[in-house]
């Protein structure tokens, strides 16, 4: 792990402190699973470096008071831009408007695809409870796979 990844983990762990993924899984475990998928999915060294950082930070802006400007200061504009694409403005865009916007950034597509796979894995555990989410996540994956 390099210094930038260490910094990203520090930010993510603090941003997601006391947050849960589902009923009883600390949210940071979801971030770790997305990070592992991204790490295995990308073969280009530079894309992998940026995508790994974005995977760690993918929900930080949306779920905490960390700003995109702070991310740019520490990690640069390329990471900041991909995190912006990963961040849904729930007041201004629907879920599928967000997915459509996200399609404009290759790194965001990679990270979101891995995020959706993890979300689906969790949602499949209780289809009765998560049927609507499964449908939404499957549709999002289909949209991201066709550009």
CSV table of C-alpha atoms in Angstrom, one decimal:
chain,number,residue,atom,x,y,z
A,1,UNK,CA,0.0,0.0,0.0
A,2,UNK,CA,1.4,3.4,-1.0
A,3,UNK,CA,1.0,6.7,0.9
A,4,UNK,CA,-1.9,7.9,-1.2
A,5,UNK,CA,-3.8,4.7,-0.5
A,6,UNK,CA,-3.0,5.0,3.2
A,7,UNK,CA,-4.4,8.5,3.1
A,8,UNK,CA,-7.5,7.4,1.2
A,9,UNK,CA,-8.2,4.6,3.8
A,10,UNK,CA,-7.7,7.1,6.6
A,11,UNK,CA,-10.3,9.4,5.1
A,12,UNK,CA,-12.7,6.6,4.2
A,13,UNK,CA,-12.5,4.9,7.6
A,14,UNK,CA,-13.3,8.2,9.3
A,15,UNK,CA,-16.0,9.2,6.9
A,16,UNK,CA,-17.8,5.8,7.3
A,17,UNK,CA,-17.2,5.5,11.0
A,18,UNK,CA,-20.4,4.1,12.7
A,19,UNK,CA,-22.1,3.6,9.3
A,20,UNK,CA,-23.5,0.2,8.5
A,21,UNK,CA,-23.9,-1.7,5.3
A,22,UNK,CA,-27.2,-3.5,5.6
A,23,UNK,CA,-28.2,-4.6,9.1
A,24,UNK,CA,-24.9,-5.4,10.8
A,25,UNK,CA,-21.8,-5.0,8.5
A,26,UNK,CA,-19.6,-2.0,9.1
A,27,UNK,CA,-19.7,0.1,5.9
A,28,UNK,CA,-16.0,0.1,5.5
A,29,UNK,CA,-16.2,-3.6,4.8
A,30,UNK,CA,-18.3,-2.8,1.7
A,31,UNK,CA,-15.6,-0.3,0.6
A,32,UNK,CA,-12.9,-3.0,1.1
A,33,UNK,CA,-14.8,-5.5,-1.1
A,34,UNK,CA,-15.3,-2.9,-3.9
A,35,UNK,CA,-11.6,-2.0,-3.6
A,36,UNK,CA,-10.6,-5.7,-4.0
A,37,UNK,CA,-12.8,-6.1,-7.1
A,38,UNK,CA,-11.4,-3.0,-8.7
A,39,UNK,CA,-7.9,-4.1,-7.9
A,40,UNK,CA,-8.5,-7.4,-9.7
A,41,UNK,CA,-10.4,-5.8,-12.6
A,42,UNK,CA,-7.9,-3.2,-14.0
A,43,UNK,CA,-4.8,-4.1,-15.9
A,44,UNK,CA,-3.4,-0.7,-16.9
A,45,UNK,CA,-1.0,0.5,-14.1
A,46,UNK,CA,-2.2,4.2,-14.2
A,47,UNK,CA,-5.9,3.3,-14.4
A,48,UNK,CA,-5.4,0.8,-11.6
A,49,UNK,CA,-3.7,3.4,-9.4
A,50,UNK,CA,-6.5,5.9,-9.8
A,51,UNK,CA,-9.3,3.4,-9.8
A,52,UNK,CA,-8.1,1.9,-6.5
A,53,UNK,CA,-8.1,5.4,-4.9
A,54,UNK,CA,-11.6,6.0,-6.3
A,55,UNK,CA,-12.8,2.7,-5.0
A,56,UNK,CA,-11.7,3.6,-1.5
A,57,UNK,CA,-13.3,7.1,-1.7
A,58,UNK,CA,-16.3,6.2,-3.8
A,59,UNK,CA,-18.9,7.1,-1.2
A,60,UNK,CA,-17.0,9.5,1.0
A,61,UNK,CA,-18.4,12.7,-0.5
A,62,UNK,CA,-22.0,11.4,-0.7
A,63,UNK,CA,-21.9,10.0,2.9
A,64,UNK,CA,-19.9,12.6,4.8
A,65,UNK,CA,-18.8,16.2,4.9
A,66,UNK,CA,-15.5,15.5,3.0
A,67,UNK,CA,-15.5,17.8,-0.1
A,68,UNK,CA,-14.4,17.2,-3.6
A,69,UNK,CA,-11.9,20.1,-3.1
A,70,UNK,CA,-10.3,18.2,-0.2
A,71,UNK,CA,-10.0,15.1,-2.4
A,72,UNK,CA,-8.4,17.2,-5.2
A,73,UNK,CA,-5.9,18.7,-2.8
A,74,UNK,CA,-4.7,15.3,-1.6
A,75,UNK,CA,-5.2,13.1,-4.6
A,76,UNK,CA,-5.3,15.3,-7.7
A,77,UNK,CA,-8.0,16.2,-10.2
A,78,UNK,CA,-8.2,12.8,-11.9
A,79,UNK,CA,-9.3,11.1,-8.7
A,80,UNK,CA,-11.5,14.1,-7.8
A,81,UNK,CA,-13.2,14.0,-11.1
A,82,UNK,CA,-13.9,10.3,-10.9
A,83,UNK,CA,-15.3,10.7,-7.4
A,84,UNK,CA,-17.5,13.5,-8.6
A,85,UNK,CA,-18.9,11.1,-11.3
A,86,UNK,CA,-19.4,8.5,-8.5
A,87,UNK,CA,-21.3,11.0,-6.3
A,88,UNK,CA,-25.0,11.3,-6.8
A,89,UNK,CA,-26.7,14.6,-6.0
A,90,UNK,CA,-30.0,13.1,-4.7
A,91,UNK,CA,-31.7,16.6,-4.7
A,92,UNK,CA,-31.0,17.3,-8.4
A,93,UNK,CA,-30.9,13.9,-10.2
A,94,UNK,CA,-32.7,10.7,-10.2
A,95,UNK,CA,-30.8,7.4,-9.8
A,96,UNK,CA,-30.7,6.8,-13.6
A,97,UNK,CA,-29.8,10.4,-14.4
A,98,UNK,CA,-26.8,9.8,-12.1
A,99,UNK,CA,-26.0,6.5,-13.9
A,100,UNK,CA,-26.2,8.2,-17.2
A,101,UNK,CA,-23.9,11.0,-16.1
A,102,UNK,CA,-21.4,8.4,-14.6
A,103,UNK,CA,-21.0,6.8,-18.1
A,104,UNK,CA,-18.8,9.8,-19.1
A,105,UNK,CA,-15.9,8.6,-16.9
A,106,UNK,CA,-14.1,5.3,-17.5
A,107,UNK,CA,-12.8,5.0,-14.0
A,108,UNK,CA,-16.2,5.7,-12.5
A,109,UNK,CA,-17.7,3.1,-14.8
A,110,UNK,CA,-15.2,0.5,-13.5
A,111,UNK,CA,-15.7,1.4,-9.8
A,112,UNK,CA,-19.5,1.6,-10.1
A,113,UNK,CA,-19.7,-1.7,-11.8
A,114,UNK,CA,-17.7,-3.3,-9.0
A,115,UNK,CA,-19.9,-1.4,-6.5
A,116,UNK,CA,-23.1,-2.7,-8.1
A,117,UNK,CA,-21.8,-6.3,-8.1
A,118,UNK,CA,-21.2,-6.0,-4.4
A,119,UNK,CA,-24.6,-4.4,-3.9
A,120,UNK,CA,-26.3,-7.2,-5.9
A,121,UNK,CA,-24.5,-9.9,-3.9
A,122,UNK,CA,-25.9,-8.4,-0.7
A,123,UNK,CA,-29.3,-7.8,-2.1
A,124,UNK,CA,-29.6,-11.4,-3.5
A,125,UNK,CA,-29.4,-12.6,0.1
A,126,UNK,CA,-32.9,-11.4,0.8
A,127,UNK,CA,-34.8,-10.9,-2.4
A,128,UNK,CA,-38.1,-10.3,-0.7
A,129,UNK,CA,-36.6,-7.3,1.1
A,130,UNK,CA,-34.4,-6.0,-1.7
A,131,UNK,CA,-36.4,-6.9,-4.9
A,132,UNK,CA,-36.6,-3.2,-6.0
A,133,UNK,CA,-32.9,-2.7,-5.4
A,134,UNK,CA,-32.0,-5.8,-7.4
A,135,UNK,CA,-34.0,-4.5,-10.3
A,136,UNK,CA,-32.4,-1.1,-10.1
A,137,UNK,CA,-28.9,-2.5,-9.8
A,138,UNK,CA,-29.3,-4.9,-12.7
A,139,UNK,CA,-30.7,-2.1,-14.9
A,140,UNK,CA,-27.8,0.1,-13.9
A,141,UNK,CA,-25.3,-2.6,-14.8
A,142,UNK,CA,-26.9,-3.1,-18.2
A,143,UNK,CA,-26.7,0.7,-18.9
A,144,UNK,CA,-23.0,0.8,-17.9
A,145,UNK,CA,-22.1,-2.1,-20.0
A,146,UNK,CA,-23.4,-0.4,-23.2
A,147,UNK,CA,-21.9,3.0,-24.1
